[in-house]
Amino acid sequence: EPEVTQTPSHQVTQMGQEVILRCVPISNHLYFYWYRQILGQKVEFLVSFYNNEISEKSEIFDDQFSVERPDGSNFTLKIRSTKLEDSAMYFCASSAVEATNEKLFFGSGTQLSVL
Amino acid sequence: ELKVEQNPLFLSMQEGKNYTIYCNYSTTSDRLYWYRQDPGKSLESLFVLLSNGAVKQEGRLMASLDTKARLSTLHITAAVHDLSATYFCAVQKPAGTYKYIFGTGTRLKVLA
């Protein structure tokens, strides 16, 4: 079964540093998402992306965050200047053409630790 | 703002017993999803419920949706240890958007 791939699986960084989390969505999917989950808490929506632009973003997704689809396969989340509270598991997800009727396929996540 | 709440938050049950997890949401939506998450793992899709009255079953799990009551249930029949996980419901914000709001999660532990 096709799957969403995320790299790295773990990322440790110093506060104030920039990080880029990478995702390869399922190849025929057109809708892409980033979610995060702070340890033991619920899954929080960050941003959705379609047709090379942001469709929707949450209050969490401030100016420190950006997303990009630099080529036909990768989808990245950049955090410009990390804070301690950015420590979380970040999940990439994608869905197919009919997004409103389709489930999300999640990657295995990147555990980000900000020290 | 769309809010999605689950109860119970924690559930410890004996093998062989039945139980129901509830998912309430605050604004109109016709689409509801159930996911399972094992510790340290990603989210696995269980059910997609797309209309009022929808009922889906897979093994010992059955999910239903009542859009009028803004309520979905996940019923567990004759629980087994392998069902131990955290279960999340998720609601898509009203049509035309691409934002899925997740519930608070129910951590299920099935005791042998």
Short mmCIF file of C-alpha atoms in Angstrom, two decimals:
data_model
loop_
_atom_site.label_atom_id
_atom_site.label_comp_id
_atom_site.label_asym_id
_atom_site.label_seq_id
_atom_site.Cartn_x
_atom_site.Cartn_y
_atom_site.Cartn_z
CA GLU A 1 0.00 0.00 0.00
CA PRO A 2 1.35 3.47 -0.82
CA GLU A 3 2.48 5.50 2.14
CA VAL A 4 3.51 8.96 3.23
CA THR A 5 7.20 9.12 4.07
CA GLN A 6 8.73 11.56 6.54
CA THR A 7 12.35 12.36 7.29
CA PRO A 8 14.07 12.55 9.65
CA SER A 9 12.29 10.41 12.22
CA HIS A 10 13.98 12.36 15.02
CA GLN A 11 15.41 15.87 15.00
CA VAL A 12 17.17 17.54 17.89
CA THR A 13 17.93 21.24 17.61
CA GLN A 14 18.93 24.19 19.71
CA MET A 15 16.45 26.92 20.46
CA GLY A 16 16.59 29.62 17.82
CA GLN A 17 17.83 27.32 15.08
CA GLU A 18 15.99 26.66 11.84
CA VAL A 19 14.68 23.20 11.05
CA ILE A 20 13.19 21.71 7.93
CA LEU A 21 10.97 18.69 8.17
CA ARG A 22 10.51 16.72 4.99
CA CYS A 23 7.64 14.69 3.65
CA VAL A 24 6.98 12.72 0.50
CA PRO A 25 3.20 12.42 0.09
CA ILE A 26 1.51 9.63 -1.80
CA SER A 27 2.23 10.23 -5.46
CA ASN A 28 -1.26 10.88 -6.85
CA HIS A 29 -2.44 12.94 -3.91
CA LEU A 30 -3.05 16.64 -4.31
CA TYR A 31 -3.87 17.84 -0.78
CA PHE A 32 -1.16 18.06 1.84
CA TYR A 33 -1.22 18.79 5.53
CA TRP A 34 0.95 19.25 8.55
CA TYR A 35 -0.26 18.36 12.02
CA ARG A 36 1.56 18.23 15.30
CA GLN A 37 1.08 16.37 18.54
CA ILE A 38 2.65 17.45 21.78
CA LEU A 39 3.40 14.43 23.93
CA GLY A 40 0.23 12.94 25.37
CA GLN A 41 -2.03 15.53 23.81
CA LYS A 42 -4.36 15.67 20.87
CA VAL A 43 -3.41 16.09 17.24
CA GLU A 44 -3.43 19.75 16.21
CA PHE A 45 -3.93 21.09 12.70
CA LEU A 46 -1.19 23.38 11.43
CA VAL A 47 -1.71 23.95 7.73
CA SER A 48 -3.23 22.57 4.56
CA PHE A 49 -1.79 23.03 1.10
CA TYR A 50 -3.32 22.62 -2.33
CA ASN A 51 -2.39 23.77 -5.81
CA ASN A 52 0.90 25.21 -4.57
CA GLU A 53 -0.59 27.45 -1.98
CA ILE A 54 -1.79 27.38 1.58
CA SER A 55 -5.50 26.56 1.79
CA GLU A 56 -5.90 27.08 5.48
CA LYS A 57 -3.74 27.54 8.53
CA SER A 58 -4.25 27.55 12.26
CA GLU A 59 -3.32 30.10 14.88
CA ILE A 60 -0.27 27.96 15.68
CA PHE A 61 1.07 28.46 12.16
CA ASP A 62 2.58 31.91 12.69
CA ASP A 63 5.30 33.73 10.77
CA GLN A 64 7.93 31.32 12.08
CA PHE A 65 6.40 28.53 10.03
CA SER A 66 6.38 28.07 6.29
CA VAL A 67 5.59 25.25 3.88
CA GLU A 68 6.86 24.55 0.45
CA ARG A 69 6.55 22.02 -2.31
CA PRO A 70 9.92 22.55 -3.96
CA ASP A 71 9.49 19.85 -6.57
CA GLY A 72 6.91 17.33 -7.66
CA SER A 73 7.37 15.01 -4.74
CA ASN A 74 8.54 16.73 -1.56
CA PHE A 75 6.51 18.78 0.87
CA THR A 76 8.43 20.60 3.59
CA LEU A 77 7.70 22.39 6.83
CA LYS A 78 10.23 24.98 7.93
CA ILE A 79 10.43 26.48 11.38
CA ARG A 80 12.69 29.53 11.18
CA SER A 81 13.61 30.08 14.80
CA THR A 82 12.60 27.18 16.98
CA LYS A 83 11.22 27.63 20.48
CA LEU A 84 11.08 25.14 23.31
CA GLU A 85 7.32 24.85 22.85
CA ASP A 86 7.80 23.68 19.27
CA SER A 87 8.92 20.32 20.63
CA ALA A 88 6.36 17.84 19.37
CA MET A 89 5.74 15.03 16.92
CA TYR A 90 5.03 16.52 13.50
CA PHE A 91 2.90 14.52 11.13
CA CYS A 92 2.57 15.06 7.43
CA ALA A 93 -0.61 13.84 5.75
CA SER A 94 -2.01 13.73 2.26
CA SER A 95 -5.33 12.97 0.62
CA ALA A 96 -6.49 12.31 -2.90
CA VAL A 97 -8.41 14.40 -5.39
CA GLU A 98 -11.78 14.26 -3.70
CA ALA A 99 -10.43 15.54 -0.41
CA THR A 100 -13.80 16.07 1.14
CA ASN A 101 -14.63 12.39 0.90
CA GLU A 102 -11.25 10.97 1.52
CA LYS A 103 -9.42 9.97 4.61
CA LEU A 104 -6.06 11.40 5.42
CA PHE A 105 -3.01 9.22 5.08
CA PHE A 106 -0.46 10.05 7.74
CA GLY A 107 3.29 9.64 7.72
CA SER A 108 5.14 8.08 10.61
CA GLY A 109 6.07 11.48 12.00
CA THR A 110 9.16 13.48 12.92
CA GLN A 111 9.85 13.86 16.62
CA LEU A 112 11.27 17.35 17.07
CA SER A 113 13.09 18.14 20.29
CA VAL A 114 14.13 21.74 20.90
CA LEU A 115 16.74 22.16 23.62
CA GLU B 1 -14.90 27.54 16.35
CA LEU B 2 -15.34 23.83 15.79
CA LYS B 3 -14.69 21.79 18.93
CA VAL B 4 -14.49 18.04 19.06
CA GLU B 5 -14.69 16.25 22.39
CA GLN B 6 -14.40 12.61 23.24
CA ASN B 7 -15.32 10.66 26.29
CA PRO B 8 -14.06 8.94 28.13
CA LEU B 9 -10.47 10.19 27.94
CA PHE B 10 -9.18 7.00 29.51
CA LEU B 11 -10.76 3.58 29.42
CA SER B 12 -9.52 0.45 31.07
CA MET B 13 -11.55 -2.63 30.36
CA GLN B 14 -11.36 -6.37 30.67
CA GLU B 15 -11.00 -8.61 27.68
CA GLY B 16 -14.33 -9.85 26.42
CA LYS B 17 -16.28 -6.78 27.54
CA ASN B 18 -18.16 -4.28 25.40
CA TYR B 19 -17.82 -0.53 25.56
CA THR B 20 -18.59 2.63 23.60
CA ILE B 21 -16.48 5.72 22.99
CA TYR B 22 -18.34 8.94 22.24
CA CYS B 23 -17.35 11.81 20.00
CA ASN B 24 -19.29 15.08 20.14
CA TYR B 25 -18.67 18.02 17.88
CA SER B 26 -19.90 21.57 18.06
CA THR B 27 -20.82 22.65 14.53
CA THR B 28 -22.41 21.08 11.51
CA SER B 29 -20.34 18.58 9.63
CA ASP B 30 -21.31 15.59 7.53
CA ARG B 31 -17.96 13.89 7.63
CA LEU B 32 -16.37 12.17 10.54
CA TYR B 33 -13.31 9.99 10.74
CA TRP B 34 -11.94 7.57 13.32
CA TYR B 35 -8.23 6.94 13.72
CA ARG B 36 -6.17 4.63 15.87
CA GLN B 37 -2.76 5.52 17.25
CA ASP B 38 -0.39 3.08 18.93
CA PRO B 39 2.18 4.58 21.33
CA GLY B 40 4.90 6.42 19.45
CA LYS B 41 3.32 5.60 16.11
CA SER B 42 1.39 7.38 13.43
CA LEU B 43 -2.36 7.54 12.94
CA GLU B 44 -4.10 4.72 11.17
CA SER B 45 -7.44 5.35 9.53
CA LEU B 46 -10.23 3.12 10.81
CA PHE B 47 -13.48 4.52 9.48
CA VAL B 48 -14.80 7.28 7.26
CA LEU B 49 -18.43 8.22 7.96
CA LEU B 50 -19.90 10.42 5.28
CA SER B 51 -23.59 10.80 6.04
CA ASN B 52 -26.19 10.83 8.75
CA GLY B 53 -26.96 7.34 9.93
CA ALA B 54 -23.77 5.88 8.49
CA VAL B 55 -22.61 2.73 10.22
CA LYS B 56 -19.38 0.90 9.50
CA GLN B 57 -17.94 -2.22 11.04
CA GLU B 58 -14.51 -3.77 10.97
CA GLY B 59 -13.85 -6.74 13.20
CA ARG B 60 -14.70 -5.87 16.81
CA LEU B 61 -15.15 -2.17 16.06
CA MET B 62 -18.29 -0.46 14.82
CA ALA B 63 -18.67 3.25 14.19
CA SER B 64 -21.83 5.26 13.65
CA LEU B 65 -22.71 8.85 12.91
CA ASP B 66 -25.70 10.96 13.92
CA THR B 67 -25.25 14.36 12.32
CA LYS B 68 -28.38 15.78 13.89
CA ALA B 69 -27.06 15.06 17.37
CA ARG B 70 -23.50 15.89 16.24
CA LEU B 71 -22.44 12.60 17.74
CA SER B 72 -20.41 9.64 16.61
CA THR B 73 -19.83 6.45 18.55
CA LEU B 74 -17.15 3.81 18.34
CA HIS B 75 -18.41 0.56 19.82
CA ILE B 76 -16.04 -2.15 20.92
CA THR B 77 -17.38 -5.67 21.08
CA ALA B 78 -15.67 -8.41 23.10
CA ALA B 79 -12.45 -6.43 23.52
CA VAL B 80 -9.08 -8.07 23.06
CA HIS B 81 -5.67 -6.87 24.20
CA ASP B 82 -4.64 -5.94 20.64
CA LEU B 83 -7.23 -3.16 20.65
CA SER B 84 -5.23 -1.26 23.27
CA ALA B 85 -4.40 2.10 21.66
CA THR B 86 -5.54 5.70 21.57
CA TYR B 87 -8.57 6.36 19.42
CA PHE B 88 -9.23 9.74 17.86
CA CYS B 89 -12.24 11.02 16.03
CA ALA B 90 -11.79 13.87 13.58
CA VAL B 91 -14.31 16.17 11.96
CA GLN B 92 -13.84 18.08 8.78
CA LYS B 93 -14.65 21.71 9.15
CA PRO B 94 -17.66 22.59 6.98
CA ALA B 95 -17.46 21.78 3.33
CA GLY B 96 -15.05 23.57 1.11
CA THR B 97 -12.19 23.62 3.56
CA TYR B 98 -9.33 21.27 4.12
CA LYS B 99 -9.09 21.38 7.85
CA TYR B 100 -9.71 18.34 10.00
CA ILE B 101 -10.15 18.92 13.72
CA PHE B 102 -9.23 16.05 15.97
CA GLY B 103 -10.90 15.08 19.18
CA THR B 104 -9.18 14.85 22.52
CA GLY B 105 -8.51 11.14 22.11
CA THR B 106 -9.53 8.13 24.17
CA ARG B 107 -6.74 6.02 25.57
CA LEU B 108 -7.97 2.44 25.71
CA LYS B 109 -6.29 -0.26 27.71
CA VAL B 110 -7.64 -3.78 27.47
CA LEU B 111 -6.59 -5.97 30.35
CA ALA B 112 -6.03 -9.65 29.85
#
